[in-house]
Tab-separated table of C-alpha atoms in Angstrom:
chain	number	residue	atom	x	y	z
T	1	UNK	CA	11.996	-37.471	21.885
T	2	UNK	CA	13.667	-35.766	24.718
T	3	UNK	CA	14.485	-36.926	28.064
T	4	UNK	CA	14.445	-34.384	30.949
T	5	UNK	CA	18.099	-33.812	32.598
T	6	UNK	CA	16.806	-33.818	36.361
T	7	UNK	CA	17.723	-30.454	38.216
T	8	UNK	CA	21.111	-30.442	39.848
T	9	UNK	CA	23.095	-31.521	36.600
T	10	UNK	CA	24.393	-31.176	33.780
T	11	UNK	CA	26.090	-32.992	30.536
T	12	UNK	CA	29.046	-31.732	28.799
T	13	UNK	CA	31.275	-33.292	25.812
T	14	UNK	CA	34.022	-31.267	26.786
T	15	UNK	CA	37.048	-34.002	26.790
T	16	UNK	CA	38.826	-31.199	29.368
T	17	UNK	CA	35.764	-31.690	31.633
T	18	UNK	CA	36.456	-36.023	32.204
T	19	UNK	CA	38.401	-37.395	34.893
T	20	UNK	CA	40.008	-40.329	33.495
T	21	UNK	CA	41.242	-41.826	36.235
T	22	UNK	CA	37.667	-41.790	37.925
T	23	UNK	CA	36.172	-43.361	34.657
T	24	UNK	CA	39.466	-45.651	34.759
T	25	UNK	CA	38.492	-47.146	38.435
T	26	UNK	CA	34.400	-46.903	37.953
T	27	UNK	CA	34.933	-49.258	34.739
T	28	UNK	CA	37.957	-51.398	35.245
T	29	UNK	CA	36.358	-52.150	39.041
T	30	UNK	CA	32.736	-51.562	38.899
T	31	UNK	CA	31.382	-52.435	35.114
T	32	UNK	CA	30.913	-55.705	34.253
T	33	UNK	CA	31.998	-55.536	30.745
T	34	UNK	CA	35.129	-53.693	31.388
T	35	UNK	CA	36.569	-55.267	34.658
T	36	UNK	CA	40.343	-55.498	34.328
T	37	UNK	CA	40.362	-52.837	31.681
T	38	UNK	CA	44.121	-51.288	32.084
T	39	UNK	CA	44.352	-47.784	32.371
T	40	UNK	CA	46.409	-47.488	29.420
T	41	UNK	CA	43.762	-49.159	27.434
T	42	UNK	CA	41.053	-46.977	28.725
T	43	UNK	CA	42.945	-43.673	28.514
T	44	UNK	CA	43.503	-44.952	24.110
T	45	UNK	CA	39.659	-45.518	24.442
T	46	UNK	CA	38.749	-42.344	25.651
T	47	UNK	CA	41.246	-40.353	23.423
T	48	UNK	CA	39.822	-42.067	20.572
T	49	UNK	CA	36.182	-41.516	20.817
T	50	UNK	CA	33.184	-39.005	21.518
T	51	UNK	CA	32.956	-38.636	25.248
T	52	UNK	CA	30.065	-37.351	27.402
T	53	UNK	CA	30.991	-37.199	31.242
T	54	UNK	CA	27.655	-36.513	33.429
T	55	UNK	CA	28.335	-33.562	36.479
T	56	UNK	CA	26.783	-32.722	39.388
T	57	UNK	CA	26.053	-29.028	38.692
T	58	UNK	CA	26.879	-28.152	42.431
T	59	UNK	CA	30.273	-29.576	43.013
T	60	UNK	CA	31.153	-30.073	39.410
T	61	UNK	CA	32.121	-34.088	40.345
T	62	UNK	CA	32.091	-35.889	37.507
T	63	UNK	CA	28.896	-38.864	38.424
T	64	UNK	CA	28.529	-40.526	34.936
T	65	UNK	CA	30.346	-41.008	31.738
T	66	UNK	CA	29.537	-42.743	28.420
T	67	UNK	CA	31.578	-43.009	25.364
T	68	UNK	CA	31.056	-43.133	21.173
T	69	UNK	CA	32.959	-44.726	18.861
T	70	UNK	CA	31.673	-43.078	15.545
T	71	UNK	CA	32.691	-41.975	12.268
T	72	UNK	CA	30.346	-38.617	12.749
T	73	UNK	CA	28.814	-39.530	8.947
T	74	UNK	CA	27.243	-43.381	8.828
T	75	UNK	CA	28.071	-45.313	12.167
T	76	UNK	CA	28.050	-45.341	15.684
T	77	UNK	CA	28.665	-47.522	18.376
T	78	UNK	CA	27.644	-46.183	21.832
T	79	UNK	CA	29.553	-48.032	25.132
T	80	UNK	CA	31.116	-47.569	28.967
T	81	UNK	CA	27.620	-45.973	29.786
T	82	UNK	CA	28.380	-45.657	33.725
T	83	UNK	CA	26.475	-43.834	36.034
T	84	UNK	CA	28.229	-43.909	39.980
T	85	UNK	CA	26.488	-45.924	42.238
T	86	UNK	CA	25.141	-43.195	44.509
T	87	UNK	CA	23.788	-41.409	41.539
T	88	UNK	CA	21.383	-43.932	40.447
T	89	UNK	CA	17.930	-44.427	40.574
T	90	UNK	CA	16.858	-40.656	39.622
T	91	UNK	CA	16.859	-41.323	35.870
T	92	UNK	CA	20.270	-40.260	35.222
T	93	UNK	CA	21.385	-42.978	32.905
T	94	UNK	CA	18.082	-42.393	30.811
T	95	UNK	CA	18.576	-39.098	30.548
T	96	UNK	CA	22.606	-39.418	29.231
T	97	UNK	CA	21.732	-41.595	26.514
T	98	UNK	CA	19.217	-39.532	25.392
T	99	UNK	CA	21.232	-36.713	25.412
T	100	UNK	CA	24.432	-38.698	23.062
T	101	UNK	CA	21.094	-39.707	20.955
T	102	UNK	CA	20.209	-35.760	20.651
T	103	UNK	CA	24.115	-35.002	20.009
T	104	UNK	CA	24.546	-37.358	16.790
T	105	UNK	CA	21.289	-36.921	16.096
T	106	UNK	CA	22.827	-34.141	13.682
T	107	UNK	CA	24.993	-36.376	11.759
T	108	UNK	CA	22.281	-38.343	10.117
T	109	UNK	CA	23.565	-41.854	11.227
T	110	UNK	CA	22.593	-45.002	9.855
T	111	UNK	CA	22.807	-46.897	12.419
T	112	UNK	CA	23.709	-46.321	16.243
T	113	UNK	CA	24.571	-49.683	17.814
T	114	UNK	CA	24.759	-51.054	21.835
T	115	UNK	CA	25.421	-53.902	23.608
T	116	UNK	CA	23.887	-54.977	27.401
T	117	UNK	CA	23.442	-57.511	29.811
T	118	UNK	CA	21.339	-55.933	32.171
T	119	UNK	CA	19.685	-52.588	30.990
T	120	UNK	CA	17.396	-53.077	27.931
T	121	UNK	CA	14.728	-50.968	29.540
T	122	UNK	CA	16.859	-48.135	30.124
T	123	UNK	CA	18.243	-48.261	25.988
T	124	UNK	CA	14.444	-49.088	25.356
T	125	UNK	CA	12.926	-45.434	26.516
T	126	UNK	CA	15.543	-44.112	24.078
T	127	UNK	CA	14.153	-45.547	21.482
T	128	UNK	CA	16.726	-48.541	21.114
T	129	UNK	CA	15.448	-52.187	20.196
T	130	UNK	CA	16.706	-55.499	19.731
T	131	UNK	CA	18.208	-56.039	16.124
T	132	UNK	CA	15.394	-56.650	13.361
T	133	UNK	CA	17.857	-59.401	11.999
T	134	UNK	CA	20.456	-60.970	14.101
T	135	UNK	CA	21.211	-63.672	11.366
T	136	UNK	CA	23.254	-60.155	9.251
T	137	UNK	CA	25.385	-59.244	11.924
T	138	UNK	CA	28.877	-61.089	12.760
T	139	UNK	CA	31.594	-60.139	15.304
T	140	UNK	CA	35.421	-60.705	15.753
T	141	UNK	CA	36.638	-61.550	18.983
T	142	UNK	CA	35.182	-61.428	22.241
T	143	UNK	CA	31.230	-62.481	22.566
């Protein structure tokens, strides 16, 4: 399945490309999951995974961002999927995921994993759904 990138921009993986302090503000200010987040704590998170910043092909500003915490061989765990507030609407946030789903898509995961609140229709055109048994999965720490 592929989801169209709509004209005007583009997707990159290049960690050079991010501006962590952007992603730093949009998240620790804007996302509901990561409000607070220090910018210590997201600069670790972002050195430590697979990152895919969304650009507007024109100016080159950096208008979306979402992060992968994988092993590249059996596991992933996709999260901070952000798209800027003026940005929205125009299928951008459809179109990222499906792109980190197209990049690991190589690696012959097991299992890619999300969390939401709010955006099960977005993960859903992706291909995402609800998991088949709950009842096998535990957590540690924050629910």
């Amino acid at each position: 399945m592929h989801t169209a990138l709509p004209a005007g921009y583009e997707i990159s993986a290049d960690p050079a490309r991010l501006d962590p302090a952007l992603i730093h503000r949009w998240l620790s200010q804007d996302a509901y999951w990561a409000l607070g987040r220090s910018r210590e704590k997201q600069d670790a998170a972002i050195a430590g995974s697979l990152n895919f910043g969304l650009y507007d092909s024109a100016s080159g500003a950096q208008v979306g961002y979402a992060r992968v915490v994988t092993d590249r061989a059996t596991f992933a765990w996709l999260c901070d999927v952000y798209i800027a507030p003026d940005a929205r609407g125009k299928g951008l946030g459809t179109a990222l995921v499906a792109a980190v789903r197209e990049h690991l898509a190589p690696y012959g995961l097991r299992r890619v994993l999300l969390a939401t609140a709010d955006a099960h229709e977005v993960y859903a055109k992706i291909g995402f759904e609800p998991l088949a048994k709950p009842e096998k999965w535990m957590a540690l720490g924050e629910q």
